[in-house]
Short mmCIF file of C-alpha atoms in Angstrom, two decimals:
data_model
loop_
_atom_site.label_atom_id
_atom_site.label_comp_id
_atom_site.label_asym_id
_atom_site.label_seq_id
_atom_site.Cartn_x
_atom_site.Cartn_y
_atom_site.Cartn_z
CA UNK O 1 -14.81 -22.04 -8.12
CA UNK O 2 -11.49 -22.06 -6.29
CA UNK O 3 -9.89 -20.08 -9.12
CA UNK O 4 -12.53 -17.35 -9.04
CA UNK O 5 -12.40 -17.17 -5.24
CA UNK O 6 -8.62 -16.68 -5.32
CA UNK O 7 -8.92 -14.17 -8.15
CA UNK O 8 -11.34 -11.94 -6.26
CA UNK O 9 -9.29 -12.41 -3.10
CA UNK O 10 -6.15 -11.23 -4.91
CA UNK O 11 -7.90 -8.23 -6.43
CA UNK O 12 -9.32 -7.28 -3.03
CA UNK O 13 -5.90 -7.49 -1.38
CA UNK O 14 -4.40 -5.46 -4.23
CA UNK O 15 -6.97 -2.69 -3.88
CA UNK O 16 -6.80 -2.72 -0.08
CA UNK O 17 -3.01 -2.62 0.09
CA UNK O 18 -2.17 -0.36 -2.84
CA UNK O 19 -5.26 1.84 -2.96
CA UNK O 20 -4.24 4.05 0.00
CA UNK O 21 -0.75 4.52 -1.46
CA UNK O 22 -2.07 5.52 -4.88
CA UNK O 23 -4.61 7.88 -3.36
CA UNK O 24 -1.91 9.42 -1.15
CA UNK O 25 0.16 10.24 -4.23
CA UNK O 26 -2.87 11.72 -5.98
CA UNK O 27 -4.16 13.71 -2.99
CA UNK O 28 -0.87 15.10 -1.73
CA UNK O 29 -0.90 18.03 -4.14
CA UNK O 30 -4.51 19.03 -3.41
CA UNK O 31 -4.75 18.61 0.37
CA UNK O 32 -4.87 21.82 2.41
CA UNK O 33 -2.31 20.56 4.93
CA UNK O 34 0.22 19.78 2.16
CA UNK O 35 1.43 23.32 1.50
CA UNK O 36 4.86 22.90 3.08
CA UNK O 37 6.63 24.69 0.23
CA UNK O 38 4.63 27.80 1.16
CA UNK O 39 4.58 27.32 4.92
CA UNK O 40 8.30 26.46 5.10
CA UNK O 41 9.77 27.44 1.72
CA UNK O 42 13.05 26.01 0.44
CA UNK O 43 15.20 29.05 1.08
CA UNK O 44 14.72 32.66 0.08
CA UNK O 45 14.62 31.72 -3.60
CA UNK O 46 11.90 29.15 -2.90
CA UNK O 47 9.89 31.75 -0.98
CA UNK O 48 10.14 34.18 -3.90
CA UNK O 49 9.04 31.47 -6.33
CA UNK O 50 6.01 30.65 -4.14
CA UNK O 51 5.18 34.33 -3.60
CA UNK O 52 5.46 34.18 0.21
CA UNK O 53 7.59 36.05 2.74
CA UNK O 54 10.89 34.60 3.92
CA UNK O 55 11.42 34.69 7.71
CA UNK O 56 15.13 35.47 7.72
CA UNK O 57 15.14 36.11 11.47
CA UNK O 58 14.02 32.58 12.32
CA UNK O 59 15.44 30.65 9.35
CA UNK O 60 18.57 32.61 8.42
CA UNK O 61 19.95 33.47 5.00
CA UNK O 62 21.93 30.38 4.09
CA UNK O 63 22.25 29.29 0.45
CA UNK O 64 19.11 27.68 -0.95
CA UNK O 65 20.83 24.28 -1.20
CA UNK O 66 20.92 24.07 2.62
CA UNK O 67 17.13 24.12 2.82
CA UNK O 68 16.14 20.63 1.69
CA UNK O 69 14.26 17.73 3.20
CA UNK O 70 17.22 15.36 3.23
CA UNK O 71 19.05 17.66 5.68
CA UNK O 72 16.18 17.32 8.16
CA UNK O 73 16.50 13.62 8.91
CA UNK O 74 16.57 12.51 12.55
CA UNK O 75 20.25 11.59 12.29
CA UNK O 76 21.41 15.01 11.07
CA UNK O 77 18.93 17.60 12.33
CA UNK O 78 20.59 17.92 15.75
CA UNK O 79 23.93 18.86 14.14
CA UNK O 80 22.49 21.81 12.19
CA UNK O 81 22.85 25.48 13.17
CA UNK O 82 19.95 26.83 15.22
CA UNK O 83 18.27 28.66 12.33
CA UNK O 84 18.43 25.63 10.00
CA UNK O 85 17.22 23.49 12.89
CA UNK O 86 14.20 25.80 13.27
CA UNK O 87 13.44 25.55 9.54
CA UNK O 88 13.76 21.76 9.60
CA UNK O 89 11.41 21.58 12.58
CA UNK O 90 8.87 23.66 10.67
CA UNK O 91 9.21 21.50 7.58
CA UNK O 92 9.07 18.17 9.44
CA UNK O 93 5.99 19.24 11.39
CA UNK O 94 4.25 20.35 8.20
CA UNK O 95 5.22 17.15 6.39
CA UNK O 96 3.92 15.03 9.28
CA UNK O 97 0.59 16.91 9.27
CA UNK O 98 0.39 16.36 5.50
CA UNK O 99 1.03 12.62 5.87
CA UNK O 100 -1.67 12.30 8.54
CA UNK O 101 -4.24 14.25 6.51
CA UNK O 102 -3.52 12.35 3.29
CA UNK O 103 -3.52 8.96 5.03
CA UNK O 104 -6.80 9.73 6.77
CA UNK O 105 -8.52 10.68 3.51
CA UNK O 106 -7.02 7.71 1.62
CA UNK O 107 -8.03 5.08 4.16
CA UNK O 108 -11.47 6.64 4.58
CA UNK O 109 -12.03 6.47 0.82
CA UNK O 110 -10.92 2.84 0.61
CA UNK O 111 -13.11 1.97 3.61
CA UNK O 112 -16.14 3.51 1.90
CA UNK O 113 -15.41 1.58 -1.32
CA UNK O 114 -15.12 -1.73 0.51
CA UNK O 115 -18.15 -0.97 2.69
CA UNK O 116 -20.35 -0.25 -0.33
CA UNK O 117 -19.03 -3.33 -2.14
CA UNK O 118 -19.63 -5.58 0.88
CA UNK O 119 -23.16 -4.36 1.54
CA UNK O 120 -24.05 -4.58 -2.17
CA UNK O 121 -22.64 -8.11 -2.53
CA UNK O 122 -24.41 -9.33 0.62
CA UNK O 123 -27.74 -7.89 -0.54
CA UNK O 124 -27.22 -9.50 -3.95
CA UNK O 125 -26.42 -12.83 -2.28
CA UNK O 126 -29.56 -12.69 -0.13
CA UNK O 127 -31.67 -11.74 -3.15
CA UNK O 128 -30.34 -14.39 -5.54
CA UNK O 129 -29.67 -17.37 -3.24
CA UNK O 130 -32.98 -18.95 -2.27
CA UNK O 131 -33.30 -21.18 0.76
CA UNK O 132 -34.94 -24.55 0.40
CA UNK O 133 -38.39 -24.90 1.80
CA UNK O 134 -38.86 -26.80 5.02
CA UNK O 135 -40.40 -29.79 3.27
CA UNK O 136 -37.38 -30.09 0.97
CA UNK O 137 -34.88 -30.49 3.82
CA UNK O 138 -33.36 -33.91 4.22
CA UNK O 139 -34.43 -35.93 7.24
CA UNK O 140 -31.06 -37.64 7.39
CA UNK O 141 -28.78 -36.79 10.29
CA UNK O 142 -25.61 -34.86 9.64
CA UNK O 143 -22.48 -36.94 9.17
CA UNK O 144 -20.23 -37.20 12.26
CA UNK O 145 -17.27 -34.82 12.30
CA UNK O 146 -14.37 -37.31 12.52
CA UNK O 147 -15.55 -39.61 9.69
CA UNK O 148 -16.11 -36.51 7.54
CA UNK O 149 -12.53 -35.34 8.14
CA UNK O 150 -11.16 -38.80 7.36
CA UNK O 151 -13.19 -38.88 4.16
CA UNK O 152 -11.68 -35.52 3.20
CA UNK O 153 -8.16 -36.87 3.73
CA UNK O 154 -8.99 -39.78 1.40
CA UNK O 155 -9.93 -37.32 -1.35
CA UNK O 156 -6.88 -37.68 -3.63
CA UNK O 157 -7.47 -34.58 -5.82
CA UNK O 158 -7.81 -32.44 -2.70
CA UNK O 159 -4.72 -33.93 -1.07
CA UNK O 160 -2.79 -33.33 -4.31
CA UNK O 161 -3.64 -29.63 -4.25
CA UNK O 162 -3.10 -29.14 -0.50
CA UNK O 163 0.75 -29.09 -0.56
CA UNK O 164 0.74 -26.65 -3.49
CA UNK O 165 -1.65 -24.35 -1.64
CA UNK O 166 0.47 -24.48 1.53
CA UNK O 167 3.67 -23.68 -0.40
CA UNK O 168 1.90 -20.87 -2.24
CA UNK O 169 0.64 -19.19 0.93
CA UNK O 170 3.97 -19.70 2.73
CA UNK O 171 5.97 -18.01 -0.05
CA UNK O 172 3.39 -15.24 -0.47
CA UNK O 173 3.27 -14.51 3.27
CA UNK O 174 7.06 -14.53 3.69
CA UNK O 175 7.65 -12.11 0.81
CA UNK O 176 4.80 -9.83 1.88
CA UNK O 177 6.10 -9.75 5.46
CA UNK O 178 9.74 -9.05 4.56
CA UNK O 179 9.02 -6.49 1.83
CA UNK O 180 8.38 -3.49 4.17
CA UNK O 181 11.65 -4.13 6.02
CA UNK O 182 13.56 -4.55 2.75
CA UNK O 183 12.26 -1.25 1.38
CA UNK O 184 12.75 0.66 4.64
CA UNK O 185 16.19 -0.58 5.69
CA UNK O 186 17.89 -1.94 2.52
CA UNK O 187 16.64 0.19 -0.35
CA UNK O 188 16.08 3.36 1.79
CA UNK O 189 14.57 5.47 -1.06
CA UNK O 190 15.30 8.79 0.67
CA UNK O 191 19.06 8.10 0.72
CA UNK O 192 19.62 7.91 -3.05
CA UNK O 193 21.46 10.89 -4.65
CA UNK O 194 18.38 11.85 -6.70
CA UNK O 195 16.55 12.60 -3.43
CA UNK O 196 19.22 15.00 -2.16
CA UNK O 197 16.75 17.88 -2.44
CA UNK O 198 13.88 15.78 -1.09
CA UNK O 199 12.22 15.30 -4.51
CA UNK O 200 12.44 12.84 -7.35
CA UNK O 201 10.83 12.20 -10.72
CA UNK O 202 7.97 9.73 -11.03
CA UNK O 203 9.15 6.10 -10.92
CA UNK O 204 12.72 7.34 -10.52
CA UNK O 205 12.94 8.38 -14.20
CA UNK O 206 15.59 11.04 -13.64
CA UNK O 207 16.48 13.54 -14.87
CA UNK O 208 13.36 15.58 -15.67
CA UNK O 209 12.26 19.15 -15.15
CA UNK O 210 12.29 20.12 -11.49
CA UNK O 211 8.62 21.12 -11.52
CA UNK O 212 7.73 17.52 -12.48
CA UNK O 213 9.45 16.05 -9.41
CA UNK O 214 7.64 15.10 -6.22
CA UNK O 215 8.75 14.29 -2.69
CA UNK O 216 6.34 11.34 -2.73
CA UNK O 217 8.85 9.36 -4.81
CA UNK O 218 11.43 9.68 -2.05
CA UNK O 219 9.15 8.01 0.49
CA UNK O 220 9.29 4.34 1.42
CA UNK O 221 5.50 4.02 1.31
CA UNK O 222 5.39 4.72 -2.43
CA UNK O 223 7.97 2.07 -3.34
CA UNK O 224 6.40 -0.39 -0.91
CA UNK O 225 3.10 0.05 -2.71
CA UNK O 226 4.77 -0.60 -6.05
CA UNK O 227 6.34 -3.75 -4.63
CA UNK O 228 2.95 -4.97 -3.43
CA UNK O 229 1.47 -4.28 -6.86
CA UNK O 230 4.17 -6.41 -8.45
CA UNK O 231 3.74 -9.19 -5.85
CA UNK O 232 -0.04 -9.45 -5.97
CA UNK O 233 -0.16 -8.77 -9.71
CA UNK O 234 2.21 -11.67 -10.34
CA UNK O 235 -0.01 -13.89 -8.22
CA UNK O 236 -3.11 -12.93 -10.21
CA UNK O 237 -1.37 -13.36 -13.59
CA UNK O 238 -0.07 -16.79 -12.55
CA UNK O 239 -3.50 -18.07 -11.54
CA UNK O 240 -4.40 -19.58 -14.96
CA UNK O 241 -1.09 -21.48 -15.00
CA UNK O 242 -1.72 -22.63 -11.47
CA UNK O 243 -5.23 -23.74 -12.40
CA UNK O 244 -3.95 -25.82 -15.30
CA UNK O 245 -1.31 -27.37 -13.05
CA UNK O 246 -3.92 -28.17 -10.43
CA UNK O 247 -6.11 -29.94 -12.96
CA UNK O 248 -3.10 -31.97 -14.15
CA UNK O 249 -2.38 -33.00 -10.55
CA UNK O 250 -6.01 -33.94 -10.01
CA UNK O 251 -6.03 -36.07 -13.15
CA UNK O 252 -2.73 -37.70 -12.21
CA UNK O 253 -3.86 -38.72 -8.77
#
């Protein structure tokens, strides 16, 4: 019972944590707000490729290499010439609107999935679990709280599993808490050379054709989601081993 409870708990955490990231990657190319390459094209060549007009008055006529997302970071945007600064402002605003729209749709979809699952499971529980009739209820009084707790502490199999459970949750919580900071401030996906133009191939498998690259792979959220998949996936895969170890501890004690 404990194994199945932890299994469904792990799958639920995996879907809840990684689902929005996966949906964001999938929806970014089809969301109306995510047309930054047309709204703020990457230079005059990028505008010609997208079939849109290039606003040379506002954005200038610098070489195409100057118009890239990595040049528009908060640390460097203020040092740019006025026309490049205007282009970066346009691009950053469009990218922020895209992130908000994609995140809203992703979280709304996951919320609907969990809402339907919860309501369905609760209805199934009410339908299948029958209450005992009044005449079948025991007339004995409930056991006092303190003696019940002391009896639990004298349960050797339970006490044998308790330290393992505490260590498991401590390690899991520490890694899950530190992972966002590690990705954001140590790995810094947007700072790698492959993201110099603001795009990268899927899973970092460079080099590939430019039209197969995506700016999503230069974002911390994508790599954080992959880290969470690895973390929670390892926990789920290790559950059978943990269950065997728990039974060995219970038999030993």
